């Protein structure tokens, strides 16, 4: 299906795409690109990529599919580096967690949205980074959201859709701003809660003791605070409007909850916990 795939950023997301397409026998050659030699050599050793380069322009030359899987803060530099080297028929897509910033980067670099660039976001991941964390099944039965624009070429959209379906994913489309609002609520806000909870506890004087007695609930809730700090700094900055609105709204909820606890308002507390439990139970029952 894909003759030459160029992966810019061979980490968890880029490496897993290459592995999944290889497992499905759906790709010819895979060219990897990144900064550190170590990660690229490891990717080659693991058979995730066939060859590598540090130069994004060289990586995309002759590629019919290009996947940008670098942190959001590096997208614009990478786009500028590949701009002059793209084949006219090449399809470009990305895995960035925020779509408004990727579209803004493309407009800044290309002057207009390239019809064969299809912004995308796999709703799959772990708290681990780098090619060694990647695995072929990451996208199986997971959602991938594509955010095409009016100028997006239907053939490019179709090729990217088929690529993700080949990895076992279910593809849906969404408007760019809507994607960023939904993800601010479902992914970015929970990460902020986990990071800030762990940081607040870590700064308390008795933190050794607090962590020593932390049990399973703490571990479950804070797993995502082990995610890559650079990636999350970039996500916050790229989605700052939607995320700060969501944090402000959540702040109001927390203040209300604290007030109910202070007043000992068991009726209100029970109301909140019952509503939350039934919403989560429904979500868990319907999740793939
Ligand atoms: P990752 O495992 O850290 O991989 C990112 C890769 O990009 C690294 O191998 C890194 O290698 C390379 N890189 C970083 N800066 C670069 C640059 N300037 N030029 C070229 N390569 C560069 O991160 P990831 O989890 O795969 O995330 C990649 C993208 O997917 C991000 O945009 C993120 O928002 C998105 N995403 C992540 C998840 C998740 O759960 N992790 C889920 C969905 C989407 P070097 O450091 O060696 O250059």
JSON list of N, CA and C and ligand atoms in Angstrom, two decimals, residues 9-13 34-36 39 69-72 74 78 95-97 121-122 124-126 129-130 231 235, ligand 1:
[
{"chain": "A", "resi": 9, "resn": "UNK", "atom": "N", "xyz": [10.61, 11.49, 13.61]},
{"chain": "A", "resi": 9, "resn": "UNK", "atom": "CA", "xyz": [10.36, 11.28, 15.04]},
{"chain": "A", "resi": 9, "resn": "UNK", "atom": "C", "xyz": [9.99, 9.83, 15.28]},
{"chain": "A", "resi": 10, "resn": "UNK", "atom": "N", "xyz": [11.03, 8.99, 15.43]},
{"chain": "A", "resi": 10, "resn": "UNK", "atom": "CA", "xyz": [10.77, 7.54, 15.57]},
{"chain": "A", "resi": 10, "resn": "UNK", "atom": "C", "xyz": [10.68, 7.19, 17.05]},
{"chain": "A", "resi": 11, "resn": "UNK", "atom": "N", "xyz": [9.61, 7.65, 17.69]},
{"chain": "A", "resi": 11, "resn": "UNK", "atom": "CA", "xyz": [9.41, 7.36, 19.10]},
{"chain": "A", "resi": 11, "resn": "UNK", "atom": "C", "xyz": [8.25, 6.40, 19.29]},
{"chain": "A", "resi": 12, "resn": "UNK", "atom": "N", "xyz": [7.51, 6.58, 20.38]},
{"chain": "A", "resi": 12, "resn": "UNK", "atom": "CA", "xyz": [6.38, 5.70, 20.67]},
{"chain": "A", "resi": 12, "resn": "UNK", "atom": "C", "xyz": [5.36, 5.74, 19.52]},
{"chain": "A", "resi": 13, "resn": "UNK", "atom": "N", "xyz": [4.97, 6.94, 19.10]},
{"chain": "A", "resi": 13, "resn": "UNK", "atom": "CA", "xyz": [3.88, 7.08, 18.13]},
{"chain": "A", "resi": 13, "resn": "UNK", "atom": "C", "xyz": [4.37, 6.73, 16.71]},
{"chain": "A", "resi": 34, "resn": "UNK", "atom": "N", "xyz": [15.46, 11.54, 13.03]},
{"chain": "A", "resi": 34, "resn": "UNK", "atom": "CA", "xyz": [15.41, 12.06, 14.40]},
{"chain": "A", "resi": 34, "resn": "UNK", "atom": "C", "xyz": [16.72, 12.75, 14.69]},
{"chain": "A", "resi": 35, "resn": "UNK", "atom": "N", "xyz": [16.90, 13.16, 15.94]},
{"chain": "A", "resi": 35, "resn": "UNK", "atom": "CA", "xyz": [18.14, 13.87, 16.29]},
{"chain": "A", "resi": 35, "resn": "UNK", "atom": "C", "xyz": [19.18, 12.93, 16.87]},
{"chain": "A", "resi": 36, "resn": "UNK", "atom": "N", "xyz": [18.77, 12.08, 17.80]},
{"chain": "A", "resi": 36, "resn": "UNK", "atom": "CA", "xyz": [19.81, 11.29, 18.48]},
{"chain": "A", "resi": 36, "resn": "UNK", "atom": "C", "xyz": [20.12, 10.00, 17.70]},
{"chain": "A", "resi": 39, "resn": "UNK", "atom": "N", "xyz": [18.78, 6.54, 19.38]},
{"chain": "A", "resi": 39, "resn": "UNK", "atom": "CA", "xyz": [17.39, 6.13, 19.15]},
{"chain": "A", "resi": 39, "resn": "UNK", "atom": "C", "xyz": [17.22, 5.57, 17.73]},
{"chain": "A", "resi": 69, "resn": "UNK", "atom": "N", "xyz": [5.92, 12.79, 13.63]},
{"chain": "A", "resi": 69, "resn": "UNK", "atom": "CA", "xyz": [5.62, 12.29, 14.98]},
{"chain": "A", "resi": 69, "resn": "UNK", "atom": "C", "xyz": [6.60, 12.86, 15.98]},
{"chain": "A", "resi": 70, "resn": "UNK", "atom": "N", "xyz": [6.89, 14.15, 15.82]},
{"chain": "A", "resi": 70, "resn": "UNK", "atom": "CA", "xyz": [7.78, 14.84, 16.76]},
{"chain": "A", "resi": 70, "resn": "UNK", "atom": "C", "xyz": [6.91, 15.61, 17.76]},
{"chain": "A", "resi": 71, "resn": "UNK", "atom": "N", "xyz": [7.48, 16.08, 18.87]},
{"chain": "A", "resi": 71, "resn": "UNK", "atom": "CA", "xyz": [6.71, 16.94, 19.78]},
{"chain": "A", "resi": 71, "resn": "UNK", "atom": "C", "xyz": [6.19, 18.17, 19.03]},
{"chain": "A", "resi": 72, "resn": "UNK", "atom": "N", "xyz": [5.06, 18.72, 19.50]},
{"chain": "A", "resi": 72, "resn": "UNK", "atom": "CA", "xyz": [4.41, 19.82, 18.78]},
{"chain": "A", "resi": 72, "resn": "UNK", "atom": "C", "xyz": [5.33, 21.01, 18.55]},
{"chain": "A", "resi": 74, "resn": "UNK", "atom": "N", "xyz": [8.27, 21.06, 17.73]},
{"chain": "A", "resi": 74, "resn": "UNK", "atom": "CA", "xyz": [9.25, 20.84, 16.65]},
{"chain": "A", "resi": 74, "resn": "UNK", "atom": "C", "xyz": [8.57, 20.75, 15.28]},
{"chain": "A", "resi": 78, "resn": "UNK", "atom": "N", "xyz": [10.34, 21.15, 11.42]},
{"chain": "A", "resi": 78, "resn": "UNK", "atom": "CA", "xyz": [10.38, 19.97, 10.55]},
{"chain": "A", "resi": 78, "resn": "UNK", "atom": "C", "xyz": [9.68, 20.27, 9.21]},
{"chain": "A", "resi": 95, "resn": "UNK", "atom": "N", "xyz": [0.88, 13.05, 13.94]},
{"chain": "A", "resi": 95, "resn": "UNK", "atom": "CA", "xyz": [0.23, 12.43, 15.10]},
{"chain": "A", "resi": 95, "resn": "UNK", "atom": "C", "xyz": [0.13, 13.39, 16.27]},
{"chain": "A", "resi": 96, "resn": "UNK", "atom": "N", "xyz": [0.33, 14.68, 16.02]},
{"chain": "A", "resi": 96, "resn": "UNK", "atom": "CA", "xyz": [0.36, 15.66, 17.10]},
{"chain": "A", "resi": 96, "resn": "UNK", "atom": "C", "xyz": [-0.94, 15.70, 17.90]},
{"chain": "A", "resi": 97, "resn": "UNK", "atom": "N", "xyz": [-0.81, 15.92, 19.20]},
{"chain": "A", "resi": 97, "resn": "UNK", "atom": "CA", "xyz": [-1.97, 15.86, 20.10]},
{"chain": "A", "resi": 97, "resn": "UNK", "atom": "C", "xyz": [-2.87, 17.09, 20.04]},
{"chain": "A", "resi": 121, "resn": "UNK", "atom": "N", "xyz": [-4.62, 12.58, 14.65]},
{"chain": "A", "resi": 121, "resn": "UNK", "atom": "CA", "xyz": [-4.23, 12.34, 16.04]},
{"chain": "A", "resi": 121, "resn": "UNK", "atom": "C", "xyz": [-4.71, 10.96, 16.48]},
{"chain": "A", "resi": 122, "resn": "UNK", "atom": "N", "xyz": [-3.78, 10.02, 16.66]},
{"chain": "A", "resi": 122, "resn": "UNK", "atom": "CA", "xyz": [-4.18, 8.71, 17.19]},
{"chain": "A", "resi": 122, "resn": "UNK", "atom": "C", "xyz": [-4.50, 8.84, 18.68]},
{"chain": "A", "resi": 124, "resn": "UNK", "atom": "N", "xyz": [-4.27, 7.10, 21.23]},
{"chain": "A", "resi": 124, "resn": "UNK", "atom": "CA", "xyz": [-3.63, 5.90, 21.79]},
{"chain": "A", "resi": 124, "resn": "UNK", "atom": "C", "xyz": [-2.27, 6.34, 22.26]},
{"chain": "A", "resi": 125, "resn": "UNK", "atom": "N", "xyz": [-1.77, 5.70, 23.29]},
{"chain": "A", "resi": 125, "resn": "UNK", "atom": "CA", "xyz": [-0.43, 6.05, 23.76]},
{"chain": "A", "resi": 125, "resn": "UNK", "atom": "C", "xyz": [-0.18, 5.41, 25.10]},
{"chain": "A", "resi": 126, "resn": "UNK", "atom": "N", "xyz": [1.00, 5.67, 25.61]},
{"chain": "A", "resi": 126, "resn": "UNK", "atom": "CA", "xyz": [1.34, 5.23, 26.96]},
{"chain": "A", "resi": 126, "resn": "UNK", "atom": "C", "xyz": [2.16, 6.36, 27.56]},
{"chain": "A", "resi": 129, "resn": "UNK", "atom": "N", "xyz": [8.27, 6.74, 26.32]},
{"chain": "A", "resi": 129, "resn": "UNK", "atom": "CA", "xyz": [8.74, 7.43, 25.11]},
{"chain": "A", "resi": 129, "resn": "UNK", "atom": "C", "xyz": [9.85, 6.66, 24.43]},
{"chain": "A", "resi": 130, "resn": "UNK", "atom": "N", "xyz": [10.13, 7.06, 23.18]},
{"chain": "A", "resi": 130, "resn": "UNK", "atom": "CA", "xyz": [11.24, 6.48, 22.44]},
{"chain": "A", "resi": 130, "resn": "UNK", "atom": "C", "xyz": [10.84, 5.22, 21.71]},
{"chain": "A", "resi": 231, "resn": "UNK", "atom": "N", "xyz": [7.03, 16.89, 25.78]},
{"chain": "A", "resi": 231, "resn": "UNK", "atom": "CA", "xyz": [5.82, 16.69, 24.99]},
{"chain": "A", "resi": 231, "resn": "UNK", "atom": "C", "xyz": [4.65, 17.43, 25.64]},
{"chain": "A", "resi": 235, "resn": "UNK", "atom": "N", "xyz": [2.22, 20.48, 24.40]},
{"chain": "A", "resi": 235, "resn": "UNK", "atom": "CA", "xyz": [0.76, 20.32, 24.26]},
{"chain": "A", "resi": 235, "resn": "UNK", "atom": "C", "xyz": [0.04, 21.48, 24.97]},
{"chain": "B", "resi": 1, "resn": "LIG", "atom": "P1", "xyz": [8.54, 10.25, 21.70]},
{"chain": "B", "resi": 1, "resn": "LIG", "atom": "O1", "xyz": [8.41, 8.82, 22.01]},
{"chain": "B", "resi": 1, "resn": "LIG", "atom": "O2", "xyz": [9.38, 11.13, 22.55]},
{"chain": "B", "resi": 1, "resn": "LIG", "atom": "O3", "xyz": [9.01, 10.39, 20.19]},
{"chain": "B", "resi": 1, "resn": "LIG", "atom": "C1", "xyz": [9.28, 11.62, 19.59]},
{"chain": "B", "resi": 1, "resn": "LIG", "atom": "C2", "xyz": [10.46, 11.44, 18.67]},
{"chain": "B", "resi": 1, "resn": "LIG", "atom": "O4", "xyz": [10.70, 12.66, 18.00]},
{"chain": "B", "resi": 1, "resn": "LIG", "atom": "C3", "xyz": [11.71, 11.06, 19.41]},
{"chain": "B", "resi": 1, "resn": "LIG", "atom": "O5", "xyz": [12.18, 9.83, 18.91]},
{"chain": "B", "resi": 1, "resn": "LIG", "atom": "C4", "xyz": [12.66, 12.21, 19.16]},
{"chain": "B", "resi": 1, "resn": "LIG", "atom": "O6", "xyz": [13.95, 11.65, 18.92]},
{"chain": "B", "resi": 1, "resn": "LIG", "atom": "C5", "xyz": [12.10, 12.86, 17.92]},
{"chain": "B", "resi": 1, "resn": "LIG", "atom": "N1", "xyz": [12.31, 14.31, 17.88]},
{"chain": "B", "resi": 1, "resn": "LIG", "atom": "C6", "xyz": [12.12, 15.20, 18.86]},
{"chain": "B", "resi": 1, "resn": "LIG", "atom": "N2", "xyz": [12.39, 16.44, 18.42]},
{"chain": "B", "resi": 1, "resn": "LIG", "atom": "C7", "xyz": [12.75, 16.30, 17.13]},
{"chain": "B", "resi": 1, "resn": "LIG", "atom": "C8", "xyz": [13.18, 17.21, 16.13]},
{"chain": "B", "resi": 1, "resn": "LIG", "atom": "N3", "xyz": [13.26, 18.51, 16.39]},
{"chain": "B", "resi": 1, "resn": "LIG", "atom": "N4", "xyz": [13.47, 16.73, 14.90]},
{"chain": "B", "resi": 1, "resn": "LIG", "atom": "C9", "xyz": [13.39, 15.41, 14.63]},
{"chain": "B", "resi": 1, "resn": "LIG", "atom": "N5", "xyz": [13.01, 14.49, 15.55]},
{"chain": "B", "resi": 1, "resn": "LIG", "atom": "C10", "xyz": [12.72, 14.94, 16.78]},
{"chain": "B", "resi": 1, "resn": "LIG", "atom": "O7", "xyz": [7.10, 10.97, 21.67]},
{"chain": "B", "resi": 1, "resn": "LIG", "atom": "P2", "xyz": [5.72, 10.35, 21.20]},
{"chain": "B", "resi": 1, "resn": "LIG", "atom": "O8", "xyz": [4.98, 9.93, 22.41]},
{"chain": "B", "resi": 1, "resn": "LIG", "atom": "O9", "xyz": [5.95, 9.37, 20.10]},
{"chain": "B", "resi": 1, "resn": "LIG", "atom": "O10", "xyz": [4.99, 11.66, 20.65]},
{"chain": "B", "resi": 1, "resn": "LIG", "atom": "C11", "xyz": [5.16, 12.10, 19.33]},
{"chain": "B", "resi": 1, "resn": "LIG", "atom": "C12", "xyz": [3.98, 12.98, 18.91]},
{"chain": "B", "resi": 1, "resn": "LIG", "atom": "O11", "xyz": [2.79, 12.21, 19.07]},
{"chain": "B", "resi": 1, "resn": "LIG", "atom": "C13", "xyz": [3.80, 14.24, 19.74]},
{"chain": "B", "resi": 1, "resn": "LIG", "atom": "O12", "xyz": [3.46, 15.30, 18.88]},
{"chain": "B", "resi": 1, "resn": "LIG", "atom": "C14", "xyz": [2.65, 13.92, 20.67]},
{"chain": "B", "resi": 1, "resn": "LIG", "atom": "O13", "xyz": [1.88, 15.08, 20.96]},
{"chain": "B", "resi": 1, "resn": "LIG", "atom": "C15", "xyz": [1.84, 12.91, 19.85]},
{"chain": "B", "resi": 1, "resn": "LIG", "atom": "N6", "xyz": [1.06, 11.93, 20.62]},
{"chain": "B", "resi": 1, "resn": "LIG", "atom": "C16", "xyz": [1.59, 11.30, 21.72]},
{"chain": "B", "resi": 1, "resn": "LIG", "atom": "C17", "xyz": [0.84, 10.36, 22.40]},
{"chain": "B", "resi": 1, "resn": "LIG", "atom": "C18", "xyz": [1.38, 9.65, 23.63]},
{"chain": "B", "resi": 1, "resn": "LIG", "atom": "O14", "xyz": [0.60, 9.09, 24.42]},
{"chain": "B", "resi": 1, "resn": "LIG", "atom": "N7", "xyz": [2.67, 9.62, 23.84]},
{"chain": "B", "resi": 1, "resn": "LIG", "atom": "C19", "xyz": [-0.44, 10.02, 21.95]},
{"chain": "B", "resi": 1, "resn": "LIG", "atom": "C20", "xyz": [-0.94, 10.63, 20.80]},
{"chain": "B", "resi": 1, "resn": "LIG", "atom": "C21", "xyz": [-0.18, 11.59, 20.15]},
{"chain": "B", "resi": 1, "resn": "LIG", "atom": "P3", "xyz": [15.25, 12.52, 19.21]},
{"chain": "B", "resi": 1, "resn": "LIG", "atom": "O15", "xyz": [15.06, 13.11, 20.58]},
{"chain": "B", "resi": 1, "resn": "LIG", "atom": "O16", "xyz": [16.34, 11.56, 19.09]},
{"chain": "B", "resi": 1, "resn": "LIG", "atom": "O17", "xyz": [15.26, 13.55, 18.14]}
]
